[in-house]
Short mmCIF file of C-alpha atoms in Angstrom, two decimals:
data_model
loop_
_atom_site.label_atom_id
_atom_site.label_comp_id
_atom_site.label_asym_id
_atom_site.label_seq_id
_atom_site.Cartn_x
_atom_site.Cartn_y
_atom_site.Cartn_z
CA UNK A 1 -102.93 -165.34 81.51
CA UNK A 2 -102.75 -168.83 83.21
CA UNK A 3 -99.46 -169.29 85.62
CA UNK A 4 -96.84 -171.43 85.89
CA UNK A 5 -96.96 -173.53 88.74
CA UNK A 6 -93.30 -173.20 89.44
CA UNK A 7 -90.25 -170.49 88.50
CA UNK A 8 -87.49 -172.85 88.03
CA UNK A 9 -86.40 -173.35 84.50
CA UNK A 10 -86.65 -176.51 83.29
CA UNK A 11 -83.07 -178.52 82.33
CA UNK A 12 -84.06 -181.58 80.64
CA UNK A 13 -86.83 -180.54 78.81
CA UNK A 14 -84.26 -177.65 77.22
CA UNK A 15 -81.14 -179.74 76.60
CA UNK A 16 -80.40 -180.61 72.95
CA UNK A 17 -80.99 -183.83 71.48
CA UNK A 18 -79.38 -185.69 68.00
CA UNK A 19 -81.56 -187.23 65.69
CA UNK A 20 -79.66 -188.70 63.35
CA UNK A 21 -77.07 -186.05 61.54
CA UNK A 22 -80.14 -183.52 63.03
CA UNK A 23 -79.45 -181.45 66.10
CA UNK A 24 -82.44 -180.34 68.31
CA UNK A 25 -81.45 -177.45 70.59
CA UNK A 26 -84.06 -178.69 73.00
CA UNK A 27 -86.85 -181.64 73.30
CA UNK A 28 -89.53 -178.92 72.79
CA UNK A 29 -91.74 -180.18 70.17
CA UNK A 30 -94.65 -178.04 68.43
CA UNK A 31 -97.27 -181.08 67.50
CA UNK A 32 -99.69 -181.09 64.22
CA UNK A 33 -101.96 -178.67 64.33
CA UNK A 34 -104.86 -178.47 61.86
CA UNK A 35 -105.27 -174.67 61.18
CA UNK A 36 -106.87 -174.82 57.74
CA UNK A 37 -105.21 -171.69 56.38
CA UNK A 38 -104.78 -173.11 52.86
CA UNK A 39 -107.39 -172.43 50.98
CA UNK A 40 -109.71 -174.20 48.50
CA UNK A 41 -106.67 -175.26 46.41
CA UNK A 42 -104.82 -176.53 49.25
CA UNK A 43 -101.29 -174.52 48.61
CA UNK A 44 -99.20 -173.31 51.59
CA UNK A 45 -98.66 -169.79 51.78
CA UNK A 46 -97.12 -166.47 53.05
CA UNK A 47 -100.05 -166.69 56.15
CA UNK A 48 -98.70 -170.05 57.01
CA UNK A 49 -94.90 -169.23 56.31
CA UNK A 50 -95.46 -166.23 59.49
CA UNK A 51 -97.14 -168.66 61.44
CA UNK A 52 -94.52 -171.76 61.48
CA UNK A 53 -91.41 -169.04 61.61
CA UNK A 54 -92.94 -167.48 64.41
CA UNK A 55 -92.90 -170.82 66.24
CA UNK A 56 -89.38 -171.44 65.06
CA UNK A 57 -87.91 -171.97 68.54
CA UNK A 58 -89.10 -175.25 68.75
CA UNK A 59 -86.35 -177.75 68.96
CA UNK A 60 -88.61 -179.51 65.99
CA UNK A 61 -91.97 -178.41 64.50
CA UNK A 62 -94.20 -181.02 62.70
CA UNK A 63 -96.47 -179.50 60.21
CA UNK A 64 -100.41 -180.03 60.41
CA UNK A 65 -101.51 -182.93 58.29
CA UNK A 66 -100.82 -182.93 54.73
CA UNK A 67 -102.35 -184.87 52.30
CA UNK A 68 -100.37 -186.85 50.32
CA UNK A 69 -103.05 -187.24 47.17
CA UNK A 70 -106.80 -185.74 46.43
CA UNK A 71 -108.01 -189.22 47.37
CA UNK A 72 -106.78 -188.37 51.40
CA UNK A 73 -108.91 -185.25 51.30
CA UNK A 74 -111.40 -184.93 54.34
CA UNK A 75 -111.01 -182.01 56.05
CA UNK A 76 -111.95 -178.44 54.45
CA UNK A 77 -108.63 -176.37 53.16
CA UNK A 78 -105.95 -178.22 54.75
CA UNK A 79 -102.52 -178.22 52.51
CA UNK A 80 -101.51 -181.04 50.16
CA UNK A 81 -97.90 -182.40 48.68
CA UNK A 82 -99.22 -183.47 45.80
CA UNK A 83 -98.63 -181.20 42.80
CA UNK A 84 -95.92 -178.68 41.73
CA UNK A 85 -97.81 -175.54 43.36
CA UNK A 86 -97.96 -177.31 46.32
CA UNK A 87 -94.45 -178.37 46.46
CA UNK A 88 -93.65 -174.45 45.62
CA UNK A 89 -95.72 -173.23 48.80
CA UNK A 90 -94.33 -175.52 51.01
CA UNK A 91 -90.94 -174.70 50.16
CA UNK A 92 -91.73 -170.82 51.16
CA UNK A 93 -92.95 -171.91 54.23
CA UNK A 94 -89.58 -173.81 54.72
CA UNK A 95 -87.34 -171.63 53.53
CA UNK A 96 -89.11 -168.89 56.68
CA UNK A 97 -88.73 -171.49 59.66
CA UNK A 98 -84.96 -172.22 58.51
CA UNK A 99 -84.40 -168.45 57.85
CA UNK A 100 -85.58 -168.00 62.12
CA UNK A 101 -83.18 -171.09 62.80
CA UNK A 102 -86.15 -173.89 63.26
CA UNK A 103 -86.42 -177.33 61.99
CA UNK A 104 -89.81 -178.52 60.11
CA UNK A 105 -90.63 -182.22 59.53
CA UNK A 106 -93.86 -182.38 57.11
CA UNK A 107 -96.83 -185.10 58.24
CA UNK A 108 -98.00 -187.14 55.84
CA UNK A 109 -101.93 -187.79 55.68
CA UNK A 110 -104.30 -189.70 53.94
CA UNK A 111 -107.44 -189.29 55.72
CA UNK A 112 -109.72 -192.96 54.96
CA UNK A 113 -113.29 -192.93 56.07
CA UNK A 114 -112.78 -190.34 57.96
CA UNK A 115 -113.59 -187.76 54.98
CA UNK A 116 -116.80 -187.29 52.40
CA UNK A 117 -118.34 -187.78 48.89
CA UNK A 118 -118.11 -183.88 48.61
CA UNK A 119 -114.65 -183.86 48.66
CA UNK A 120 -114.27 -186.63 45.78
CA UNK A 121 -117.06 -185.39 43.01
CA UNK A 122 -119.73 -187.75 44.72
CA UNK A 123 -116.94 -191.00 44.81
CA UNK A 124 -117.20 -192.50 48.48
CA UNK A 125 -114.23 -192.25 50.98
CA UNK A 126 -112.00 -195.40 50.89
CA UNK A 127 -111.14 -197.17 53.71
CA UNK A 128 -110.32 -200.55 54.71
CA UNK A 129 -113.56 -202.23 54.78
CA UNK A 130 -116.84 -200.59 54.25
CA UNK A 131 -117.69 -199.92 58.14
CA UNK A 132 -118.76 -196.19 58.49
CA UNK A 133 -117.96 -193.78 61.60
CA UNK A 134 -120.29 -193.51 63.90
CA UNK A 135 -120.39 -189.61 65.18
CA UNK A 136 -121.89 -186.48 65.09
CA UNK A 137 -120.89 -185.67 61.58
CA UNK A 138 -118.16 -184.30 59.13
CA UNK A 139 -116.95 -181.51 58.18
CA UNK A 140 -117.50 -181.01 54.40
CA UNK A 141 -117.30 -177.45 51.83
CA UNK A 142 -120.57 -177.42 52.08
CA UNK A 143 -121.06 -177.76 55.96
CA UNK A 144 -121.83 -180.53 58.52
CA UNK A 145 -122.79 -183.60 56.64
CA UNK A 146 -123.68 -187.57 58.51
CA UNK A 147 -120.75 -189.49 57.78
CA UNK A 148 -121.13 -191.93 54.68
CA UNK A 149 -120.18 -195.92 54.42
CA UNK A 150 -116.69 -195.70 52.77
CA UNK A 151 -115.68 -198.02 49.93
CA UNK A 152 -113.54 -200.26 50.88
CA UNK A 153 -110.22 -200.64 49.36
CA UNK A 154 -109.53 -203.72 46.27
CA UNK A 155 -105.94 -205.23 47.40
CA UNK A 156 -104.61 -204.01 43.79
CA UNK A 157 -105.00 -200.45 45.06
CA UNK A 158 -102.85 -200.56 47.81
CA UNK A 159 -100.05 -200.23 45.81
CA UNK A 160 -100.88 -197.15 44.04
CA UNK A 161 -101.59 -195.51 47.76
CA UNK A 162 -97.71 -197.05 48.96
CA UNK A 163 -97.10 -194.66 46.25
CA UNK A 164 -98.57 -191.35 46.83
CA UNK A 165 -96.73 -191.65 50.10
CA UNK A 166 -93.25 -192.39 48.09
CA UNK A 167 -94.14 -189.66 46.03
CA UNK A 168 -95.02 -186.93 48.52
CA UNK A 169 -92.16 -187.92 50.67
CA UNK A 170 -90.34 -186.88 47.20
CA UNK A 171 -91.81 -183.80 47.14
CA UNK A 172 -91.38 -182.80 51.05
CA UNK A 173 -87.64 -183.49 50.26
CA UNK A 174 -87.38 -180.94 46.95
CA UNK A 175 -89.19 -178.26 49.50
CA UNK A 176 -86.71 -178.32 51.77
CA UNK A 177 -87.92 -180.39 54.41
CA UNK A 178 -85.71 -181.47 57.79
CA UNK A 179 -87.73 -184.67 57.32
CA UNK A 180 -91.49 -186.47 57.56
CA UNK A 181 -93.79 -187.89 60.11
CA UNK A 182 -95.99 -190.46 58.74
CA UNK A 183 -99.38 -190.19 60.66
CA UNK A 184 -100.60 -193.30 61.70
CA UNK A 185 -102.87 -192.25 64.40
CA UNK A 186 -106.34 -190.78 65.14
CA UNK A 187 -108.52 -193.01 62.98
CA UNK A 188 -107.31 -191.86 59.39
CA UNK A 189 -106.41 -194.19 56.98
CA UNK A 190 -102.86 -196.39 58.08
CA UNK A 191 -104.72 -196.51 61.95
CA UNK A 192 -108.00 -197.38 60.18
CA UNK A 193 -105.60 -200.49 58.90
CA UNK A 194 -103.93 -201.29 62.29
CA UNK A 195 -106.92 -201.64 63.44
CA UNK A 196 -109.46 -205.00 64.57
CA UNK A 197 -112.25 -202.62 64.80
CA UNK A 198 -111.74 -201.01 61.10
CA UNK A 199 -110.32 -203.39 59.39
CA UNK A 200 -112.24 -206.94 58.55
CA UNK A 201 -110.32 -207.46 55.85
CA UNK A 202 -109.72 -211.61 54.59
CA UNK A 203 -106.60 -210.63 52.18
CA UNK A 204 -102.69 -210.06 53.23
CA UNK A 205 -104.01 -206.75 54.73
CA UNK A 206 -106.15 -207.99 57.40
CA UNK A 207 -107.47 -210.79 59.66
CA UNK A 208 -104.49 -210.65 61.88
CA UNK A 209 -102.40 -208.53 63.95
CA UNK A 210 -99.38 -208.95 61.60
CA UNK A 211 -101.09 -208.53 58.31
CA UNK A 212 -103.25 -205.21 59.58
CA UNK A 213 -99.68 -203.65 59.95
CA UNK A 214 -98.54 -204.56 56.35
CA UNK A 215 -99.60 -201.06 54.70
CA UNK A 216 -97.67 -199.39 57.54
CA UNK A 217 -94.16 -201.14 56.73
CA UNK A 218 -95.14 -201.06 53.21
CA UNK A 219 -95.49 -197.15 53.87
CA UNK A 220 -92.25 -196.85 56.16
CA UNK A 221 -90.37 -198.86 53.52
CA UNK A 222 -91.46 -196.15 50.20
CA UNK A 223 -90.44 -193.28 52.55
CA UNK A 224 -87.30 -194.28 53.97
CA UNK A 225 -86.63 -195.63 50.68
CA UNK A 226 -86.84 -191.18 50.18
CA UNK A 227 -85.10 -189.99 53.14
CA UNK A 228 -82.71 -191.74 55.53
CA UNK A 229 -84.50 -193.45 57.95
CA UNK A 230 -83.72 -191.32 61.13
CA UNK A 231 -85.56 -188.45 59.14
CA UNK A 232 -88.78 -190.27 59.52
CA UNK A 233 -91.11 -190.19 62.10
CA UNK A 234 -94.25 -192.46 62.76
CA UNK A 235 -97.27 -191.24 64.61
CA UNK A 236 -99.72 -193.81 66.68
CA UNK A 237 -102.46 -192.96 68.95
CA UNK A 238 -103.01 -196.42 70.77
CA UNK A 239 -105.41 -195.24 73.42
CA UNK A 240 -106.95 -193.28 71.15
CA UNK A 241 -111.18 -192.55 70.03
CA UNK A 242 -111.11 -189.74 67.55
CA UNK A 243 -112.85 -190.42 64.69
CA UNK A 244 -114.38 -193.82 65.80
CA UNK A 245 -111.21 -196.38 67.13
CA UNK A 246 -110.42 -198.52 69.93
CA UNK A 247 -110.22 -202.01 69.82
CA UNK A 248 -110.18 -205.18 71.89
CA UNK A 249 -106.78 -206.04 71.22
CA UNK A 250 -105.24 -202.66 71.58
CA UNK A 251 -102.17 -203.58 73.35
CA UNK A 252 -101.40 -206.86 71.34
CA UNK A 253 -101.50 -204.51 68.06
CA UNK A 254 -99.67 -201.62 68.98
CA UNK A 255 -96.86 -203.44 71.27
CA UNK A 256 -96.14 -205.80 67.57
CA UNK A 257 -96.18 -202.43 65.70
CA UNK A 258 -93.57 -200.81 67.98
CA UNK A 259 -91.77 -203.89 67.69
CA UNK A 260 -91.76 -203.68 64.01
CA UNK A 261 -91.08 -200.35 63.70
CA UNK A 262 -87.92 -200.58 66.15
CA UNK A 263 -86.58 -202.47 63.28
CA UNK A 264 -85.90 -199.26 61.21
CA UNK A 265 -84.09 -196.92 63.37
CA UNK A 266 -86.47 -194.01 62.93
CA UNK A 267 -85.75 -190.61 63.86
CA UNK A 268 -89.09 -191.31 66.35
CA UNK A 269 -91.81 -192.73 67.21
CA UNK A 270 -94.47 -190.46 68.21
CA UNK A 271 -97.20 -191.67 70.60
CA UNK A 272 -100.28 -190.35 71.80
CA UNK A 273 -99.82 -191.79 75.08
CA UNK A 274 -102.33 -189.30 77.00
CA UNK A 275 -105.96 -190.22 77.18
CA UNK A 276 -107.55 -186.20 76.84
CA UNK A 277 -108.10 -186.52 73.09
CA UNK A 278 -110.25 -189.47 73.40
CA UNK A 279 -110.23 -192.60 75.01
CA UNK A 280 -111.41 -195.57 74.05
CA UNK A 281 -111.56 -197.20 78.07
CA UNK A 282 -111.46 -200.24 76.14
CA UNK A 283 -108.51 -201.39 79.33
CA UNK A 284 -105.46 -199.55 80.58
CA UNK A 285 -103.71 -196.67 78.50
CA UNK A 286 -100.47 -197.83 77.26
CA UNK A 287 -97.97 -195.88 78.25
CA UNK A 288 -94.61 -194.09 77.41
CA UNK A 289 -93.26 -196.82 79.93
CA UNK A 290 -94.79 -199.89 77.91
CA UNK A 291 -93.27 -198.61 74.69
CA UNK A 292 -89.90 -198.41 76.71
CA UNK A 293 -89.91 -201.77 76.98
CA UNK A 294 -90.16 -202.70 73.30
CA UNK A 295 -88.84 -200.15 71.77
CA UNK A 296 -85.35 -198.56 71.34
CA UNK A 297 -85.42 -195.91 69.91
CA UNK A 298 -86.52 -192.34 70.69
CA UNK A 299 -89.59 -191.76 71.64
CA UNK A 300 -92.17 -188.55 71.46
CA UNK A 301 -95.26 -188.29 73.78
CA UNK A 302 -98.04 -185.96 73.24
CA UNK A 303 -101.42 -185.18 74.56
CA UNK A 304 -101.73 -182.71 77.58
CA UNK A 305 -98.92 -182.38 78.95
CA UNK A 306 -97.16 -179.26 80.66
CA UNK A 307 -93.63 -178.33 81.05
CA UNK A 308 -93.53 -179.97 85.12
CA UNK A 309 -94.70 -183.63 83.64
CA UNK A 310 -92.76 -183.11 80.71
CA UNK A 311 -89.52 -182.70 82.36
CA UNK A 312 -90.42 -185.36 84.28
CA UNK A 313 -91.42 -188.49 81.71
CA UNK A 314 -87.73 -186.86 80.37
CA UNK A 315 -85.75 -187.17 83.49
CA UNK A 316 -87.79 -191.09 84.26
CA UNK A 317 -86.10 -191.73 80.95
CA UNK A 318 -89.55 -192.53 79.45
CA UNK A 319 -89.22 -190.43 76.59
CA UNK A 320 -86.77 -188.12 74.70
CA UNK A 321 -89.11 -185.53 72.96
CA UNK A 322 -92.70 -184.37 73.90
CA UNK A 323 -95.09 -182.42 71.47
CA UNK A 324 -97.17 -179.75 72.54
CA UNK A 325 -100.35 -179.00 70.11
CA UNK A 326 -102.83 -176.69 71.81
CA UNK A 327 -100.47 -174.59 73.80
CA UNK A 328 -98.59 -173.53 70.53
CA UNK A 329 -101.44 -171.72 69.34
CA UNK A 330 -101.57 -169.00 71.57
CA UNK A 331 -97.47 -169.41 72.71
CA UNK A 332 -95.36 -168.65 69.57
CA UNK A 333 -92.69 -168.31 71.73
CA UNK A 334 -93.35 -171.65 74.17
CA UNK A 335 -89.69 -172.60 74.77
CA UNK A 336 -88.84 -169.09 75.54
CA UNK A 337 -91.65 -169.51 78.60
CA UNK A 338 -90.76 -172.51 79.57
CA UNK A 339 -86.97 -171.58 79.68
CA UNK A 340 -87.71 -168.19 81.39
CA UNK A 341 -90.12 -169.93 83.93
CA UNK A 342 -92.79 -166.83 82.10
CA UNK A 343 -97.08 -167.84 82.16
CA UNK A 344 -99.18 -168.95 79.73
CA UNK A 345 -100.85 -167.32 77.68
CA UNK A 346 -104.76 -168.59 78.08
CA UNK A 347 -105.53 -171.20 75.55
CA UNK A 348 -107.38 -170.31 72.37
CA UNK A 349 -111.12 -170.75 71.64
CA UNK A 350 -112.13 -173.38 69.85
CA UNK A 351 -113.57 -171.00 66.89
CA UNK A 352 -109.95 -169.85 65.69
CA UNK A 353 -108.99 -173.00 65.38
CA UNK A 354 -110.04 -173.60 61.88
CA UNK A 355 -110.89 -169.96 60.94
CA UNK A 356 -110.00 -168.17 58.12
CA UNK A 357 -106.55 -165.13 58.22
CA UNK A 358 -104.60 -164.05 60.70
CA UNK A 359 -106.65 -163.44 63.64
CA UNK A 360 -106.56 -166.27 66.07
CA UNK A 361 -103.21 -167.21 63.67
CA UNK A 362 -100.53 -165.33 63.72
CA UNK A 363 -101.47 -162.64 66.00
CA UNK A 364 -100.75 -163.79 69.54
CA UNK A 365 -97.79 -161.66 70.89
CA UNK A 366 -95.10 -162.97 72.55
CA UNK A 367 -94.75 -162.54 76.21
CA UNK A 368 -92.56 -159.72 75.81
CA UNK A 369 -94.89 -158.17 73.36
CA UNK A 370 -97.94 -158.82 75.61
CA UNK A 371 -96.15 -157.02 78.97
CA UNK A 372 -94.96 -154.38 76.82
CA UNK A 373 -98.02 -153.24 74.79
#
């Protein structure tokens, strides 16, 4: 086990927060994590309803990414809110974090270019404009695969996409959901708009800062035309190069996008403000502090943080919320070591991540399991 660097429980970090009509009983947030424990038909189940309750202490979980239609499909056995059985596995999976006194917001997901002909009966990914990644590869049913120039999107599509985002919002609602997170981050499809380097598009969609963000409000506006608006969540990743991003004027696009989004009193707005994921070095990383300054509302960071810096980008009043991805894997019970000052336990390999059952899943004890076995 790793240890803390300090035995003093946090306070900030543990003291409740309102969002909305929502209570959080701390600022402890367990961040999207890709697990791919759904299987080829992409329905949650009694595997993934352990996992999430276990993790139930959270003050708010946000469920890996979800795909809101077949055409968002890139990523092998992740879950999807896009059909009845779906819908039906979700709510189990609900229903168990409420049952252990947690609160689950679901992420919605389309994943753009940043997905494979395999997963579409030979029919390219869609994206913005037909600009392909440049990387090491994707992950596809059938292994490893170079990725492919996507297809890019005819304006009189974009539509039908604003509504497979209405429509799984919908569905998260009938399964019981606290609320939704809209990603808009990491190079999937809404960044893949926001963004000079993925989008060269010449209709209302693109060619300048204000029209790359119109799918995004055209998004917000479907879902919180679904749930109120503080039980929405958006996720951005401006410093961000997963899957390909980073552009020029990075800090012109995503300071108008807070801007715009502070006009519908979310329940968040969820930045990757760290660099550790990937960074573009493209100028300075925007910062919880720079989103401060245009915009009111609360705000999440992520991306390697620990309990010390979290507590303190909480007491700087920089944030309300941070979300912690990696250490949740192997720390079901996170807040109880933060609150109890207890270690880590070491971080997970890399090869559980995505494996298949319960090893690497739901079996990592609790620190009171692990010093009593």
């Amino acid at each position: 086990m790793t240890t803390s660097n300090t035995n003093q429980p946090p306070t900030n970090l543990l003291s409740s927060l309102t969002v909305g009509d929502l209570t959080l009983p701390n600022r402890v947030v367990m961040a999207p994590l890709t697990r791919a424990r759904a299987g080829e038909r992409r329905i949650p189940n009694d595997l993934m309803a352990e996992y999430y309750s276990q993790r139930a202490s959270a003050g708010l979980i946000i469920s890996e990414a979800t795909v809101v239609s077949p055409q968002g499909i890139g990523w092998p056995n992740t879950p999807g809110i896009y059909n009845d059985e779906m819908t039906e596995g979700w709510k189990q999976v609900v229903d168990a974090v409420h049952a252990s006194n947690g609160r689950i917001f679901l992420q919605l997901w389309h994943t753009g270019r940043a997905s494979h002909s395999d997963f579409h009966d030979g029919e390219l990914p869609v994206a913005p404009s037909a600009i392909a990644i440049e990387g090491d590869g994707v992950h596809t049913p059938s292994g490893k695969k170079p990725y492919e120039t996507p297809r890019a999107l005819g304006t009189e599509e974009i539509p039908g996409i604003v509504s497979d985002y209405r429509q799984a919002a919908e569905r998260a609602k009938r399964a019981g959901f606290d609320g939704v997170e809209i990603h808009s981050a990491n190079g999937y499809l809404l960044d893949q708009f926001l963004q000079s380097k993925t989008n060269h598009r010449t209709d209302a969609y693109g060619g300048s800062i204000e029209n790359r963000y119109r799918l995004l409000e055209e998004v917000v506006q479907a879902v919180t035309s679904v749930w109120s608006s503080d039980r929405v969540g958006v996720r951005i990743a401006p410093n961000g190069s997963f899957n390909d991003m980073g552009s020029p004027d990075y800090r012109e696009q995503f300071t108008y996008v807070a801007r715009r989004l502070d006009e519908h009193n979310l329940g968040y707005l969820h930045v990757m403000d760290g660099t550790g994921f990937g960074f573009h070095e493209l100028g300075p990383a925007m910062t919880l502090a720079d989103f401060r300054e245009v915009y009111s509302g609360r705000l999440m960071g992520n991306v390697d943080y620990t309990r010390e810096s979290a507590e303190t980008a909480i007491a700087d009043g920089d944030t309300d919320l941070i979300a912690f991805g990696r250490p949740y894997i192997s720390n079901p019970d996170l807040v109880e070591r933060f609150a109890n000052g207890w270690p880590l336990a070491e971080t997970a390999d890399m090869s559980l991540w995505y494996s298949d059952g319960a090893h690497g899943y739901t079996d990592f004890p609790t620190y009171r399991e692990a010093v009593t076995a």
